[in-house]
mmCIF file of N, CA and C in Angstrom:
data_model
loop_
_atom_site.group_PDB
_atom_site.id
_atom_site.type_symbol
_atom_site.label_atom_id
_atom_site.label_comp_id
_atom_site.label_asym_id
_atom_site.label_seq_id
_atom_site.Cartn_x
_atom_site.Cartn_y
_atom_site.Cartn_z
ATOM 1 N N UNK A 1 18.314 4.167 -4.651
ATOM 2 C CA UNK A 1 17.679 2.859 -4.679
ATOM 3 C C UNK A 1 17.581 2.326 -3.245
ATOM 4 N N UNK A 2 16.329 1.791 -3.088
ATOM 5 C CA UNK A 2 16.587 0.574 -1.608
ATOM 6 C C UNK A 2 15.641 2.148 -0.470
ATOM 7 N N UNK A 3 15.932 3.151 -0.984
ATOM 8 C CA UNK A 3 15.057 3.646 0.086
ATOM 9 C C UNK A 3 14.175 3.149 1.411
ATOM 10 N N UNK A 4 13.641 2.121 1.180
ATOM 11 C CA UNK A 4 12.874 1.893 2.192
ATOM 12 C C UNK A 4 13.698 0.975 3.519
ATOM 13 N N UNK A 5 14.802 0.700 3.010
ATOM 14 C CA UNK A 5 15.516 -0.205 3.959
ATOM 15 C C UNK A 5 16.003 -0.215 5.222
ATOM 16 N N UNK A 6 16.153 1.475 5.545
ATOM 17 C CA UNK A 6 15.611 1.716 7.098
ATOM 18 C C UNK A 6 14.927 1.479 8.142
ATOM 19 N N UNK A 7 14.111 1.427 7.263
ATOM 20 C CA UNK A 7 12.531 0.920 8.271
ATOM 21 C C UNK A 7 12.533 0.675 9.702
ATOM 22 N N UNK A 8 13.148 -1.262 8.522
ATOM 23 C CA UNK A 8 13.042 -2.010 10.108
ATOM 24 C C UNK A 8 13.865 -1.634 11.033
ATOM 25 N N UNK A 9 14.930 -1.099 11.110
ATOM 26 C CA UNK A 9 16.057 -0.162 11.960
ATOM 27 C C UNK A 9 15.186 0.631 12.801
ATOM 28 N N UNK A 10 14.474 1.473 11.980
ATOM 29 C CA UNK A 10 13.928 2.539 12.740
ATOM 30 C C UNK A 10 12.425 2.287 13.581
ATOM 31 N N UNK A 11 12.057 1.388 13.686
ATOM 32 C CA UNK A 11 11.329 0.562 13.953
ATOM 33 C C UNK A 11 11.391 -0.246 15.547
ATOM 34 N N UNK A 12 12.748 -0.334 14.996
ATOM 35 C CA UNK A 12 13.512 -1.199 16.484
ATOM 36 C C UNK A 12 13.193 -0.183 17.867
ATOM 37 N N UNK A 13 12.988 1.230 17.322
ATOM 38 C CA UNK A 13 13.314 2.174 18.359
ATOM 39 C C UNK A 13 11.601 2.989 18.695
ATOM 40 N N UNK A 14 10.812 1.816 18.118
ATOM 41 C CA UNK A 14 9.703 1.837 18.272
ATOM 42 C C UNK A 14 9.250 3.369 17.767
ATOM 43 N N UNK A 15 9.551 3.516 16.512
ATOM 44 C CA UNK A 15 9.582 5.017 15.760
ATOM 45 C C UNK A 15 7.802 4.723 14.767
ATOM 46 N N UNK A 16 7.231 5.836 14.734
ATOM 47 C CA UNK A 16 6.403 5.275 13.981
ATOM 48 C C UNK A 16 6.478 6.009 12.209
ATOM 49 N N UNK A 17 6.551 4.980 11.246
ATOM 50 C CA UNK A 17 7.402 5.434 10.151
ATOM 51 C C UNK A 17 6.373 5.596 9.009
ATOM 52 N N UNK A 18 5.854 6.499 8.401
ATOM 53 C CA UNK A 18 5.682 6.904 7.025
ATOM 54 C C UNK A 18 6.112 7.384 6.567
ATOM 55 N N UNK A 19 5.971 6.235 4.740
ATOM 56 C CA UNK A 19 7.057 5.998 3.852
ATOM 57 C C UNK A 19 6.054 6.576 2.760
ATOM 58 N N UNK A 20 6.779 7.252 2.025
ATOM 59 C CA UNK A 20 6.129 8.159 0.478
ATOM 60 C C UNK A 20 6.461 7.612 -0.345
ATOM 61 N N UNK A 21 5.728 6.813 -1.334
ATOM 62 C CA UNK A 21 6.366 6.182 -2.468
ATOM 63 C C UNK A 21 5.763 6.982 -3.578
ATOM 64 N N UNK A 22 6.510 7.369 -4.427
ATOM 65 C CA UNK A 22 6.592 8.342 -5.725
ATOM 66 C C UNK A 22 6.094 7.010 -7.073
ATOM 67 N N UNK A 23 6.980 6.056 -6.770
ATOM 68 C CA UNK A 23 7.125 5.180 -7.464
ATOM 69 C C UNK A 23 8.220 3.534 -7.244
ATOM 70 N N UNK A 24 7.231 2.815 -7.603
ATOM 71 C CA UNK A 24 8.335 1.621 -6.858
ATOM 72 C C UNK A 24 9.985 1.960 -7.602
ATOM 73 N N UNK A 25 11.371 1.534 -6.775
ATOM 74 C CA UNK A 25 12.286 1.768 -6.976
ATOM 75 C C UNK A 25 12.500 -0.145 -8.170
ATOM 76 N N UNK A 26 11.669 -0.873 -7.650
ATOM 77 C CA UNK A 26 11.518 -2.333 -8.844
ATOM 78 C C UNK A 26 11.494 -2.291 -9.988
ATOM 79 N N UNK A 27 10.867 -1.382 -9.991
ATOM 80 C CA UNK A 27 10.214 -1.030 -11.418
ATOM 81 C C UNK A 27 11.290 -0.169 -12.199
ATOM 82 N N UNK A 28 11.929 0.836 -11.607
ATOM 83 C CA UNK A 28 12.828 1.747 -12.385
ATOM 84 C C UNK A 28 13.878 0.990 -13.366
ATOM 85 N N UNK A 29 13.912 -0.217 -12.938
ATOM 86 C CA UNK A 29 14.941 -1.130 -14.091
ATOM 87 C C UNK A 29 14.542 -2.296 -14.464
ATOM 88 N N UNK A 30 15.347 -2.689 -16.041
ATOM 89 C CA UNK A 30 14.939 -3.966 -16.672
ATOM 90 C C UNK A 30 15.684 -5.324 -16.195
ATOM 91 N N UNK A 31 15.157 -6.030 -16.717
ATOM 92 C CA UNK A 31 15.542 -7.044 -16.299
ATOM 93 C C UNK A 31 15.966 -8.092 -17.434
ATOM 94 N N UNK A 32 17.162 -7.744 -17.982
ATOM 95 C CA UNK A 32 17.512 -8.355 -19.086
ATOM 96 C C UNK A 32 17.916 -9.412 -19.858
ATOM 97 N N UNK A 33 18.504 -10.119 -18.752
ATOM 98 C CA UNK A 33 19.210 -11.083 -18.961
ATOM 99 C C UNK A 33 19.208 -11.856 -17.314
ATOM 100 N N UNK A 34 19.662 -13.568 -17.153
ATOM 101 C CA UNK A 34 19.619 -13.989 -16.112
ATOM 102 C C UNK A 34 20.517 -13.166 -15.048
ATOM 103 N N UNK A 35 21.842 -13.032 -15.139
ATOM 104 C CA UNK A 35 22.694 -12.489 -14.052
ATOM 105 C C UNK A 35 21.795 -11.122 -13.144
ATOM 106 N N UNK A 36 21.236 -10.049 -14.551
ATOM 107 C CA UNK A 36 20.211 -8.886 -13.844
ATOM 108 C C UNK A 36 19.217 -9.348 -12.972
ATOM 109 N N UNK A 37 18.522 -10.426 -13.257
ATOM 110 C CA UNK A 37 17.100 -10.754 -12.828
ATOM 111 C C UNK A 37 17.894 -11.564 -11.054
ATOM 112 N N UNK A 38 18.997 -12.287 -11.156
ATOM 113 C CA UNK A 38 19.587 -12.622 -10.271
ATOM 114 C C UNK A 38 19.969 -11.609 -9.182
ATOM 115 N N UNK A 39 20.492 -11.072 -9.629
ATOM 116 C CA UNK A 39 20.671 -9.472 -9.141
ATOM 117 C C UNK A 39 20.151 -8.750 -7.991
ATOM 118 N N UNK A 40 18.701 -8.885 -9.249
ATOM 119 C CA UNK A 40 17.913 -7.482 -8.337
ATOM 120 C C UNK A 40 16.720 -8.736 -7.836
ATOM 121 N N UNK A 41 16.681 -9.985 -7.852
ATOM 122 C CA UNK A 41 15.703 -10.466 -6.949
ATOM 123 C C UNK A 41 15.699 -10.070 -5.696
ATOM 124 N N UNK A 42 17.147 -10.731 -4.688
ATOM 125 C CA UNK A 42 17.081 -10.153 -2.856
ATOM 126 C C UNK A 42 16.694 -8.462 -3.310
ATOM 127 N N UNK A 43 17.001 -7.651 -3.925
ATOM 128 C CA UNK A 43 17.169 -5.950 -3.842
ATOM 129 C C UNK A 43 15.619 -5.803 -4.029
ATOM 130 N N UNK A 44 14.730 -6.706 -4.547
ATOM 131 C CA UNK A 44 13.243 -6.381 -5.100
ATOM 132 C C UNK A 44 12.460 -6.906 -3.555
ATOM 133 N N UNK A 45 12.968 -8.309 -3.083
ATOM 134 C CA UNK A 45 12.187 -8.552 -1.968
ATOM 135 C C UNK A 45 12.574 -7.761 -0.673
ATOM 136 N N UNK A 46 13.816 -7.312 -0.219
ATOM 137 C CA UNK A 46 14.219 -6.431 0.153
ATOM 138 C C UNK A 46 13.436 -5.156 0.339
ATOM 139 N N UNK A 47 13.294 -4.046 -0.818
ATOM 140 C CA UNK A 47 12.382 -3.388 -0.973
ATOM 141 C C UNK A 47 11.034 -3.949 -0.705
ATOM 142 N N UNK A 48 10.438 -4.591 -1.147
ATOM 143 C CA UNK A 48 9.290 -5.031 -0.471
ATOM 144 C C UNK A 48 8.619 -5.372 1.306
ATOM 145 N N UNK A 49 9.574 -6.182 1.645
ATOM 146 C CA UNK A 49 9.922 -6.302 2.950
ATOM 147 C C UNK A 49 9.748 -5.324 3.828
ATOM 148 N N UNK A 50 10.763 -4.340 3.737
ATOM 149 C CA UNK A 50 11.376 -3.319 4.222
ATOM 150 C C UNK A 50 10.200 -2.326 4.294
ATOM 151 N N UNK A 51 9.340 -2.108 2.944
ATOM 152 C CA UNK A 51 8.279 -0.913 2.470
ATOM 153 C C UNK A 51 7.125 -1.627 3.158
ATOM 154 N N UNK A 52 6.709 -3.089 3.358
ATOM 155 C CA UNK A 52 6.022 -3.453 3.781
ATOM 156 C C UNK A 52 5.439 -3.036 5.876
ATOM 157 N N UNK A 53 7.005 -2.697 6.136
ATOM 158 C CA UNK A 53 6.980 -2.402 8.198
ATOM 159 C C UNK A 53 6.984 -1.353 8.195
ATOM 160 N N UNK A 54 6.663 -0.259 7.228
ATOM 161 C CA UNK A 54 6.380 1.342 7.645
ATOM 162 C C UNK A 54 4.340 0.983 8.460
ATOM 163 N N UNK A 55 4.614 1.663 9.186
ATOM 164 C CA UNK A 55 3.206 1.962 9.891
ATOM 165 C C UNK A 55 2.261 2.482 9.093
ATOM 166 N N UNK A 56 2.471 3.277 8.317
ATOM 167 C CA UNK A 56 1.476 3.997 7.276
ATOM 168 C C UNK A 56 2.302 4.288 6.034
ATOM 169 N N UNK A 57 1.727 3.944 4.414
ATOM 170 C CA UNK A 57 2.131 4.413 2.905
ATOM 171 C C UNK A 57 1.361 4.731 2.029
ATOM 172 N N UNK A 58 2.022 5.994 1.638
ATOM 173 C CA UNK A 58 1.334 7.307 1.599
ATOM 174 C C UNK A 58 2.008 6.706 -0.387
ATOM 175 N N UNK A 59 1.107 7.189 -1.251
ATOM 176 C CA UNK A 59 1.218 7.829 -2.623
ATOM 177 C C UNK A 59 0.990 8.756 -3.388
ATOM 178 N N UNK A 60 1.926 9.109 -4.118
ATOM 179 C CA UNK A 60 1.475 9.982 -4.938
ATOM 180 C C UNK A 60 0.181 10.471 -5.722
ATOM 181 N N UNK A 61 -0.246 9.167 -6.228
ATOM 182 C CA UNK A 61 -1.558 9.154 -6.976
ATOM 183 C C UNK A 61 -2.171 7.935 -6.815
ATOM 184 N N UNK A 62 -3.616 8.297 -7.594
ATOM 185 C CA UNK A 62 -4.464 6.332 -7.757
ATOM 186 C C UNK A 62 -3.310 5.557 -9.144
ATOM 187 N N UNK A 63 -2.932 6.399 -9.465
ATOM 188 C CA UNK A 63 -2.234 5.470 -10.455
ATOM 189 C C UNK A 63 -0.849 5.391 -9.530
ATOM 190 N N UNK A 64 -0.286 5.522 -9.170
ATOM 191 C CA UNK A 64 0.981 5.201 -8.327
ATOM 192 C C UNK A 64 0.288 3.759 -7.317
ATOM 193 N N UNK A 65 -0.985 4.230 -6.742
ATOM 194 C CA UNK A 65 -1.127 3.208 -6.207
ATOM 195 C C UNK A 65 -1.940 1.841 -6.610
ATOM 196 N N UNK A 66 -1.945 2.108 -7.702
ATOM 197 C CA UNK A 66 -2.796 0.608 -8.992
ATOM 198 C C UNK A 66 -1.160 -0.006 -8.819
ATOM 199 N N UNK A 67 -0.207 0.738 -9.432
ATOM 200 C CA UNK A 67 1.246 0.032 -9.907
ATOM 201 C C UNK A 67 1.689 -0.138 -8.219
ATOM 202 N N UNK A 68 1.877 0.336 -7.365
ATOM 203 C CA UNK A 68 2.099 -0.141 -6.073
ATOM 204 C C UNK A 68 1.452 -1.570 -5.625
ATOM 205 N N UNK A 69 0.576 -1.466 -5.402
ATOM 206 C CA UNK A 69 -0.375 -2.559 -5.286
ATOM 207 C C UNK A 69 0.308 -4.047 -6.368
ATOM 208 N N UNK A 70 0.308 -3.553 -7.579
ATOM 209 C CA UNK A 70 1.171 -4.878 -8.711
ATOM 210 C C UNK A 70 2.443 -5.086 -8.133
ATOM 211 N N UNK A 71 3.041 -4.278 -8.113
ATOM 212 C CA UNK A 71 4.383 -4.145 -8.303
ATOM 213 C C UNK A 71 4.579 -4.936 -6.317
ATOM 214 N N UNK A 72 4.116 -4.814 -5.522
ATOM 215 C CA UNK A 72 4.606 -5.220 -4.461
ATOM 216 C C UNK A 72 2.652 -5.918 -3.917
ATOM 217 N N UNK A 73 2.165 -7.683 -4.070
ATOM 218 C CA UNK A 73 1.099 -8.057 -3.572
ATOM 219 C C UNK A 73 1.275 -8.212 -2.755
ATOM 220 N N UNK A 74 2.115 -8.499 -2.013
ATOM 221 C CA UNK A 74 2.116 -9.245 -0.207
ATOM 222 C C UNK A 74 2.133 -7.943 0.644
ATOM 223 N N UNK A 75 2.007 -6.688 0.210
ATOM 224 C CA UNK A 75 1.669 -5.852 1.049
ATOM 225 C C UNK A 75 0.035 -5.881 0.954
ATOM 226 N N UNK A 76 -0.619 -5.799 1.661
ATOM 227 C CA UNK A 76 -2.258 -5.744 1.928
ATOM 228 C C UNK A 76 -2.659 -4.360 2.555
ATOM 229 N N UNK A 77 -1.583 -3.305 3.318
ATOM 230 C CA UNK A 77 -2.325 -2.090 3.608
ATOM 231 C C UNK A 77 -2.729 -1.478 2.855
ATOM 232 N N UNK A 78 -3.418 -0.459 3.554
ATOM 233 C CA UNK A 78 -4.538 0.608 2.659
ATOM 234 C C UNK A 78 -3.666 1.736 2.096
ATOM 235 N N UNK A 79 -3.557 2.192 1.355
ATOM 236 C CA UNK A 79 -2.301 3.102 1.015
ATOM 237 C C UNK A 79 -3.229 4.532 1.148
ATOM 238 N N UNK A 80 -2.540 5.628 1.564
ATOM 239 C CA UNK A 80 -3.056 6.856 1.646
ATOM 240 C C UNK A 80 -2.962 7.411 0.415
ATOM 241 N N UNK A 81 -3.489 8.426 -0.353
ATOM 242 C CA UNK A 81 -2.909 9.256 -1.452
ATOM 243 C C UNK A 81 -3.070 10.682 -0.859
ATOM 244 N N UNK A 82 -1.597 11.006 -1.269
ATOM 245 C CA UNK A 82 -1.367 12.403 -0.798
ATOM 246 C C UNK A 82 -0.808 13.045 -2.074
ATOM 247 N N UNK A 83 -1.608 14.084 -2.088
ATOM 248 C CA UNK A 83 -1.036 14.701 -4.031
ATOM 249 C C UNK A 83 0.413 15.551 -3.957
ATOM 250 N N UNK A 84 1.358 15.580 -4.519
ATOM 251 C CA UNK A 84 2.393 16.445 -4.323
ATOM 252 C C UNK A 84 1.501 17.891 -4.457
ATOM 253 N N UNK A 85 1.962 18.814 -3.456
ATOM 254 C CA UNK A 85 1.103 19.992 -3.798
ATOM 255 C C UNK A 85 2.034 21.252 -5.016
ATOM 256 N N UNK A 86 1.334 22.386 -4.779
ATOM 257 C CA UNK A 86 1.148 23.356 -6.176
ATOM 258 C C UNK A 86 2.624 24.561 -5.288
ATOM 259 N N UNK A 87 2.960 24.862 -5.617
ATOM 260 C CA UNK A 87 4.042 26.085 -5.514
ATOM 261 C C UNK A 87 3.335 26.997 -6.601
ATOM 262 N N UNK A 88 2.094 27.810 -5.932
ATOM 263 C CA UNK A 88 1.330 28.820 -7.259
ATOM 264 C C UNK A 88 2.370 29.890 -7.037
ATOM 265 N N UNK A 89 2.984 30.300 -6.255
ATOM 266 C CA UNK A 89 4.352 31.589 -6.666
ATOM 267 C C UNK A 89 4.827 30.828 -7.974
ATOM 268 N N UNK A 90 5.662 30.049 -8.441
ATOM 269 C CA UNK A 90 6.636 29.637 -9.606
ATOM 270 C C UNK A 90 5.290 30.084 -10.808
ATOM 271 N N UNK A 91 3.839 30.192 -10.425
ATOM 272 C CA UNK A 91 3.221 30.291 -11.811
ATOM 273 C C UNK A 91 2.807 31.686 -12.161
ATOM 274 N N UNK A 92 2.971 32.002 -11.012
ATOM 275 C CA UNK A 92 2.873 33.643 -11.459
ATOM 276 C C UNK A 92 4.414 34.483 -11.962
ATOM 277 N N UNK A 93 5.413 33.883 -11.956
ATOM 278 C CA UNK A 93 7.145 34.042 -12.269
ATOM 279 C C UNK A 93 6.705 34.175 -14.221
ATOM 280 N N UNK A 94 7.430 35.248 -14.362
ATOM 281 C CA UNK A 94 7.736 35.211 -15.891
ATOM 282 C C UNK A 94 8.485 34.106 -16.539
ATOM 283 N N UNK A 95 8.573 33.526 -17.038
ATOM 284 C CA UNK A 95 9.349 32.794 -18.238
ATOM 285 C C UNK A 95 10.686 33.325 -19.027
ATOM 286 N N UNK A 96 11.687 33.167 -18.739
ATOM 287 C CA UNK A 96 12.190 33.354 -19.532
ATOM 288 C C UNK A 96 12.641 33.311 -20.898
#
């Protein structure tokens, strides 16, 4: 969780940082009750923040980046999509 929270650290050292988001880490949990939602508010803007000072963010897919886009609005960059690629050796491997 919190992945992106480096950033601004790495940043300081005038690093230039792209960040791969698979999927927002916000989203991976509910929010059930007040104490949770209390909780994970700083941990949600946090993540946001943080994912927001990478120089370039890269996604998985257009659908990773529809729910990126919801899931975090005050970011406004252009997000890249980069497809996880194919390992065609594992498809030519027998099955056990």
């Amino acid at each position: 969780d919190q992945v992106s929270t480096p950033i601004p650290l790495l940043r300081i050292f005038r690093k230039k940082i792209i960040f791969y988001c698979h999927y927002p880490d916000k989203l991976l949990t509910q929010r059930t009750n007040l104490f949770k939602k209390l909780y994970r508010a700083p941990l949600d803007y946090l993540e946001e923040f943080t994912t927001s000072s990478a120089n370039q963010i890269l996604v998985n897919s257009k659908y990773t980046a529809g729910i990126f886009h919801e899931a975090f609005p005050s970011i406004k960059k252009e997000l890249t999509i980069l497809y996880p690629a194919i390992n065609f050796n594992s498809l030519s491997r027998e099955v056990d």
